[in-house]
mmCIF file of C-alpha atoms in Angstrom:
data_model
loop_
_atom_site.group_PDB
_atom_site.id
_atom_site.type_symbol
_atom_site.label_atom_id
_atom_site.label_comp_id
_atom_site.label_asym_id
_atom_site.label_seq_id
_atom_site.Cartn_x
_atom_site.Cartn_y
_atom_site.Cartn_z
ATOM 1 C CA MET D 1 151.119 -53.881 45.039
ATOM 2 C CA PRO D 2 152.435 -51.987 42.653
ATOM 3 C CA THR D 3 149.915 -50.513 39.746
ATOM 4 C CA SER D 4 150.193 -51.882 36.531
ATOM 5 C CA HIS D 5 150.578 -48.848 33.840
ATOM 6 C CA ALA D 6 153.078 -50.140 31.193
ATOM 7 C CA LEU D 7 154.523 -47.759 28.941
ATOM 8 C CA PRO D 8 152.516 -47.728 25.350
ATOM 9 C CA ASP D 9 154.937 -47.380 22.174
ATOM 10 C CA TRP D 10 153.381 -44.282 21.315
ATOM 11 C CA ALA D 11 154.200 -41.958 24.367
ATOM 12 C CA VAL D 12 157.518 -42.836 24.186
ATOM 13 C CA THR D 13 157.233 -41.687 20.659
ATOM 14 C CA PHE D 14 155.585 -38.265 22.007
ATOM 15 C CA HIS D 15 158.258 -37.989 24.238
ATOM 16 C CA THR D 16 160.762 -38.939 22.711
ATOM 17 C CA HIS D 17 162.798 -41.499 24.766
ATOM 18 C CA ARG D 18 162.258 -43.826 27.606
ATOM 19 C CA CYS D 19 162.879 -43.294 30.616
ATOM 20 C CA PRO D 20 161.803 -43.507 34.720
ATOM 21 C CA TYR D 21 160.369 -40.424 35.116
ATOM 22 C CA LEU D 22 158.215 -40.393 31.603
ATOM 23 C CA ALA D 23 156.881 -43.857 33.354
ATOM 24 C CA ILE D 24 156.035 -41.930 37.253
ATOM 25 C CA GLY D 25 154.322 -39.898 34.934
ATOM 26 C CA PHE D 26 152.432 -41.750 33.823
ATOM 27 C CA ARG D 27 151.408 -43.858 36.317
ATOM 28 C CA MET D 28 150.426 -40.803 38.800
ATOM 29 C CA GLY D 29 148.406 -39.634 35.278
ATOM 30 C CA GLY D 30 146.267 -43.706 36.167
ATOM 31 C CA LEU D 31 146.409 -43.291 39.700
ATOM 32 C CA ALA D 32 143.897 -39.982 39.257
ATOM 33 C CA MET D 33 142.302 -41.443 36.612
ATOM 34 C CA ALA D 34 140.744 -44.423 38.547
ATOM 35 C CA ALA D 35 140.953 -42.066 42.311
ATOM 36 C CA LEU D 36 138.726 -39.186 40.300
ATOM 37 C CA ARG D 37 136.707 -41.758 38.314
ATOM 38 C CA PHE D 38 137.340 -40.249 34.993
ATOM 39 C CA GLU D 39 138.055 -41.715 30.840
ATOM 40 C CA ARG D 40 141.042 -40.121 29.638
ATOM 41 C CA GLN D 41 139.842 -36.378 28.199
ATOM 42 C CA ARG D 42 139.158 -35.109 24.509
ATOM 43 C CA ASN D 43 137.290 -31.472 25.989
ATOM 44 C CA ARG D 44 137.652 -29.303 29.487
ATOM 45 C CA GLY D 45 136.774 -31.181 32.744
ATOM 46 C CA LEU D 46 139.911 -32.428 34.046
ATOM 47 C CA LEU D 47 142.741 -29.826 35.247
ATOM 48 C CA VAL D 48 146.252 -30.760 35.870
ATOM 49 C CA LEU D 49 148.603 -28.969 37.635
ATOM 50 C CA PRO D 50 152.272 -29.833 37.943
ATOM 51 C CA GLU D 51 153.818 -28.054 40.182
ATOM 52 C CA PHE D 52 157.914 -29.409 38.729
ATOM 53 C CA GLY D 53 158.639 -25.594 36.842
ATOM 54 C CA GLU D 54 161.050 -26.117 34.281
ATOM 55 C CA GLY D 55 165.101 -26.368 33.963
ATOM 56 C CA ASN D 56 164.754 -30.104 35.242
ATOM 57 C CA PRO D 57 164.891 -33.279 34.446
ATOM 58 C CA TYR D 58 161.306 -34.155 36.056
ATOM 59 C CA THR D 59 159.886 -32.764 34.371
ATOM 60 C CA CYS D 60 159.391 -35.527 32.331
ATOM 61 C CA ILE D 61 157.192 -36.483 34.213
ATOM 62 C CA VAL D 62 154.685 -33.922 32.835
ATOM 63 C CA ASP D 63 154.385 -35.814 29.622
ATOM 64 C CA GLY D 64 153.603 -39.305 31.452
ATOM 65 C CA ILE D 65 150.629 -37.249 33.478
ATOM 66 C CA ARG D 66 149.516 -36.038 29.584
ATOM 67 C CA ALA D 67 150.415 -39.291 27.868
ATOM 68 C CA ALA D 68 147.644 -41.187 30.412
ATOM 69 C CA THR D 69 145.172 -38.391 31.120
ATOM 70 C CA GLY D 70 144.938 -36.632 27.596
ATOM 71 C CA ALA D 71 145.594 -33.445 29.619
ATOM 72 C CA VAL D 72 146.918 -31.240 26.443
ATOM 73 C CA TYR D 73 147.635 -27.169 27.104
ATOM 74 C CA GLY D 74 145.973 -26.245 24.132
ATOM 75 C CA GLN D 75 142.587 -26.765 25.672
ATOM 76 C CA ILE D 76 143.697 -25.736 29.067
ATOM 77 C CA ILE D 77 143.922 -28.927 30.755
ATOM 78 C CA ILE D 78 146.726 -28.755 31.754
ATOM 79 C CA ALA D 79 149.201 -25.930 34.181
ATOM 80 C CA LYS D 80 151.730 -25.060 34.749
ATOM 81 C CA THR D 81 153.196 -24.159 38.705
ATOM 82 C CA PHE D 82 156.440 -23.284 39.455
ATOM 83 C CA TYR D 83 156.208 -24.101 42.874
ATOM 84 C CA GLY D 84 159.836 -26.719 41.779
ATOM 85 C CA LYS D 85 158.300 -29.344 43.682
ATOM 86 C CA LEU D 86 157.356 -32.777 42.942
ATOM 87 C CA ALA D 87 154.402 -33.234 42.867
ATOM 88 C CA ALA D 88 151.202 -32.554 40.863
ATOM 89 C CA THR D 89 147.405 -32.130 41.715
ATOM 90 C CA PHE D 90 144.177 -33.141 39.383
ATOM 91 C CA TYR D 91 141.367 -31.162 40.015
ATOM 92 C CA TYR D 92 138.359 -32.928 38.113
ATOM 93 C CA PRO D 93 135.078 -30.753 39.474
ATOM 94 C CA GLN D 94 132.353 -33.722 38.346
ATOM 95 C CA ARG D 95 133.538 -35.512 40.807
ATOM 96 C CA GLY D 96 133.524 -33.143 43.769
ATOM 97 C CA GLY D 97 137.240 -33.151 44.031
ATOM 98 C CA ALA D 98 141.245 -32.710 43.463
ATOM 99 C CA ILE D 99 143.726 -35.222 44.581
ATOM 100 C CA ARG D 100 147.574 -34.465 44.696
ATOM 101 C CA TYR D 101 150.486 -36.887 44.277
ATOM 102 C CA SER D 102 154.075 -36.159 45.681
ATOM 103 C CA LEU D 103 156.717 -37.892 44.684
ATOM 104 C CA GLN D 104 158.207 -39.872 49.039
ATOM 105 C CA PRO D 105 161.192 -38.213 49.743
ATOM 106 C CA GLU D 106 162.576 -41.778 49.961
ATOM 107 C CA PHE D 107 161.359 -43.203 46.730
ATOM 108 C CA VAL D 108 163.297 -40.016 45.338
ATOM 109 C CA ASP D 109 166.567 -40.967 46.498
ATOM 110 C CA GLN D 110 166.382 -44.723 45.893
ATOM 111 C CA LEU D 111 165.761 -43.331 42.079
ATOM 112 C CA GLU D 112 168.880 -41.546 42.544
ATOM 113 C CA GLN D 113 170.947 -44.618 43.161
ATOM 114 C CA THR D 114 170.010 -46.114 39.642
ATOM 115 C CA ARG D 115 172.727 -46.051 36.832
ATOM 116 C CA PHE D 116 170.489 -43.831 34.571
ATOM 117 C CA HIS D 117 170.298 -41.352 37.356
ATOM 118 C CA ALA D 118 173.943 -41.853 37.001
ATOM 119 C CA PHE D 119 174.029 -40.694 33.361
ATOM 120 C CA ARG D 120 171.378 -38.088 34.047
ATOM 121 C CA SER D 121 173.448 -36.096 36.156
ATOM 122 C CA ARG D 122 176.653 -36.279 34.335
ATOM 123 C CA GLY D 123 174.299 -34.325 31.320
ATOM 124 C CA VAL D 124 173.475 -37.650 29.188
ATOM 125 C CA ASP D 125 170.344 -37.884 27.173
ATOM 126 C CA PRO D 126 168.147 -41.149 27.601
ATOM 127 C CA ASN D 127 168.620 -41.143 24.258
ATOM 128 C CA ASP D 128 172.388 -41.880 24.136
ATOM 129 C CA MET D 129 173.289 -44.110 27.310
ATOM 130 C CA PRO D 130 173.195 -47.599 27.325
ATOM 131 C CA PRO D 131 169.757 -49.240 27.000
ATOM 132 C CA LYS D 132 170.141 -51.430 29.865
ATOM 133 C CA ALA D 133 170.399 -48.447 32.211
ATOM 134 C CA ILE D 134 166.815 -47.150 31.505
ATOM 135 C CA GLU D 135 165.383 -50.415 31.564
ATOM 136 C CA GLU D 136 167.377 -51.819 35.226
ATOM 137 C CA ALA D 137 165.458 -48.384 36.088
ATOM 138 C CA LEU D 138 162.294 -49.146 34.539
ATOM 139 C CA SER D 139 162.313 -52.679 35.992
ATOM 140 C CA TRP D 140 162.683 -51.678 39.414
ATOM 141 C CA LEU D 141 160.346 -49.057 39.198
ATOM 142 C CA ASP D 142 157.772 -51.975 38.357
ATOM 143 C CA ALA D 143 158.585 -53.365 41.210
ATOM 144 C CA GLN D 144 157.916 -50.867 43.748
ATOM 145 C CA PRO D 145 154.417 -50.168 45.363
ATOM 146 C CA ASP D 146 152.062 -47.822 44.668
ATOM 147 C CA ALA D 147 152.719 -45.716 48.556
ATOM 148 C CA ALA D 148 156.268 -46.341 48.363
ATOM 149 C CA ILE D 149 156.559 -43.958 45.292
ATOM 150 C CA PHE D 150 153.529 -41.354 45.732
ATOM 151 C CA THR D 151 152.025 -39.323 48.460
ATOM 152 C CA VAL D 152 148.448 -38.965 48.494
ATOM 153 C CA GLU D 153 146.397 -35.733 49.450
ATOM 154 C CA HIS D 154 142.743 -35.343 49.051
ATOM 155 C CA GLU D 155 142.132 -31.695 48.561
ATOM 156 C CA VAL D 156 138.873 -30.846 49.876
ATOM 157 C CA GLY D 157 137.303 -27.797 48.842
ATOM 158 C CA PHE D 158 140.493 -27.206 45.969
ATOM 159 C CA PRO D 159 140.198 -23.440 45.555
ATOM 160 C CA TYR D 160 140.851 -22.757 41.761
ATOM 161 C CA GLN D 161 138.623 -21.920 38.680
ATOM 162 C CA GLN D 162 139.087 -22.775 36.055
ATOM 163 C CA MET D 163 139.605 -19.972 33.571
ATOM 164 C CA PRO D 164 136.373 -19.455 31.011
ATOM 165 C CA LEU D 165 137.373 -19.040 27.414
ATOM 166 C CA SER D 166 137.434 -15.589 25.573
ATOM 167 C CA TYR D 167 138.025 -14.432 21.908
ATOM 168 C CA ALA D 168 137.486 -10.582 23.853
ATOM 169 C CA LYS D 169 140.740 -8.492 22.351
ATOM 170 C CA THR D 170 142.507 -4.926 21.380
ATOM 171 C CA ARG D 171 145.598 -3.945 19.353
ATOM 172 C CA CYS D 172 148.145 -2.746 21.022
ATOM 173 C CA LEU D 173 148.139 1.430 20.605
ATOM 174 C CA HIS D 174 151.305 0.683 20.299
ATOM 175 C CA CYS D 175 152.991 -2.208 18.457
ATOM 176 C CA GLY D 176 149.371 -2.302 16.344
ATOM 177 C CA GLU D 177 148.976 -6.364 17.407
ATOM 178 C CA TYR D 178 145.833 -7.790 18.800
ATOM 179 C CA VAL D 179 146.521 -8.970 22.899
ATOM 180 C CA LEU D 180 143.822 -10.727 24.403
ATOM 181 C CA ASP D 181 142.034 -8.944 27.409
ATOM 182 C CA THR D 182 143.249 -9.906 30.273
ATOM 183 C CA PHE D 183 146.727 -9.201 28.830
ATOM 184 C CA LEU D 184 146.268 -6.189 28.644
ATOM 185 C CA ARG D 185 148.431 -3.956 30.615
ATOM 186 C CA ASP D 186 147.297 0.317 30.769
ATOM 187 C CA ARG D 187 150.218 2.634 30.899
ATOM 188 C CA ASP D 188 149.557 6.438 30.587
ATOM 189 C CA GLY D 189 146.000 6.263 30.208
ATOM 190 C CA GLN D 190 147.189 3.597 26.988
ATOM 191 C CA ARG D 191 145.886 -0.401 26.559
ATOM 192 C CA LEU D 192 149.616 -1.925 25.409
ATOM 193 C CA CYS D 193 150.110 -5.843 25.361
ATOM 194 C CA ILE D 194 152.903 -6.224 27.985
ATOM 195 C CA PRO D 195 156.222 -6.759 25.588
ATOM 196 C CA CYS D 196 155.058 -2.551 25.086
ATOM 197 C CA SER D 197 154.378 -1.434 28.406
ATOM 198 C CA CYS D 198 157.755 -2.819 29.366
ATOM 199 C CA ALA D 199 159.569 -0.956 26.265
ATOM 200 C CA ASP D 200 162.112 1.222 27.454
ATOM 201 C CA GLU D 201 160.704 4.920 27.636
ATOM 202 C CA ALA D 202 163.672 6.333 25.966
ATOM 203 C CA SER D 203 164.941 4.686 23.586
ATOM 204 C CA GLY D 204 161.269 3.612 22.169
ATOM 205 C CA SER D 205 162.108 0.015 21.986
ATOM 206 C CA THR D 206 159.851 -2.402 22.649
ATOM 207 C CA ARG D 207 160.781 -6.172 24.840
ATOM 208 C CA ARG D 208 160.384 -8.984 22.221
#
C-alpha cells in the first residue's frame, strides 16, 4: 500500500518549489521515522547520511528528508556523502541501529518517463514548467506502494560515530584567522588553515 506523506505547504516554501523529488525525500524521511521510532528532531541524536552528492536534480530529495525529520546541517544531524547514489542512511543510536533507503532502479526508470522529467532534463526549473506536469508526476508517485519505490536495508552494527562538538581553535600562522583544530594542517612545523597550507610557495598567495 502507498504511504501517505503529503507535502506540507511550508516544506514547499522552504524548498522553493513542488516536485516529486521533494515528495520522495519527505516520504523516505517519514518511513525512517516510523521504522526507527523517532520524532522530528530538535537536538542531536539522529544522523542522516544522504548519498546523492551534488550537481544533480536528485538532491531535492535531501530537502524532503530534512523537512520530514528536522535534520539540519548546523546541528550536524545531516552530513553529505558523495557516493552519487540514490540513497540515504538514517542512524538513530537510541534505537540501536541504522536503516538505509535506496530508490529502486525500475522506479527511477518509470519516473523518468513523466513529463516532469522531460522538462527537467531540458534544464527547465520546476517553477518555470507547466504546473500540470508536476502534479501528474506527484499523483503517479502517490499511487506507488512503498515497496515499489524503496529498497530497505537494516544496517546492523553501523560503524559511524558522530563527531563530538568542540570549540577548540587556533590562529593560522599565515593569515592570522582562527581555524578549528580538527581542520589544522601542519606544513614545515607551522600550524596553518587549509587554504594557507595549499598556498603557492613561489608567489606566497593563498587559495581562497
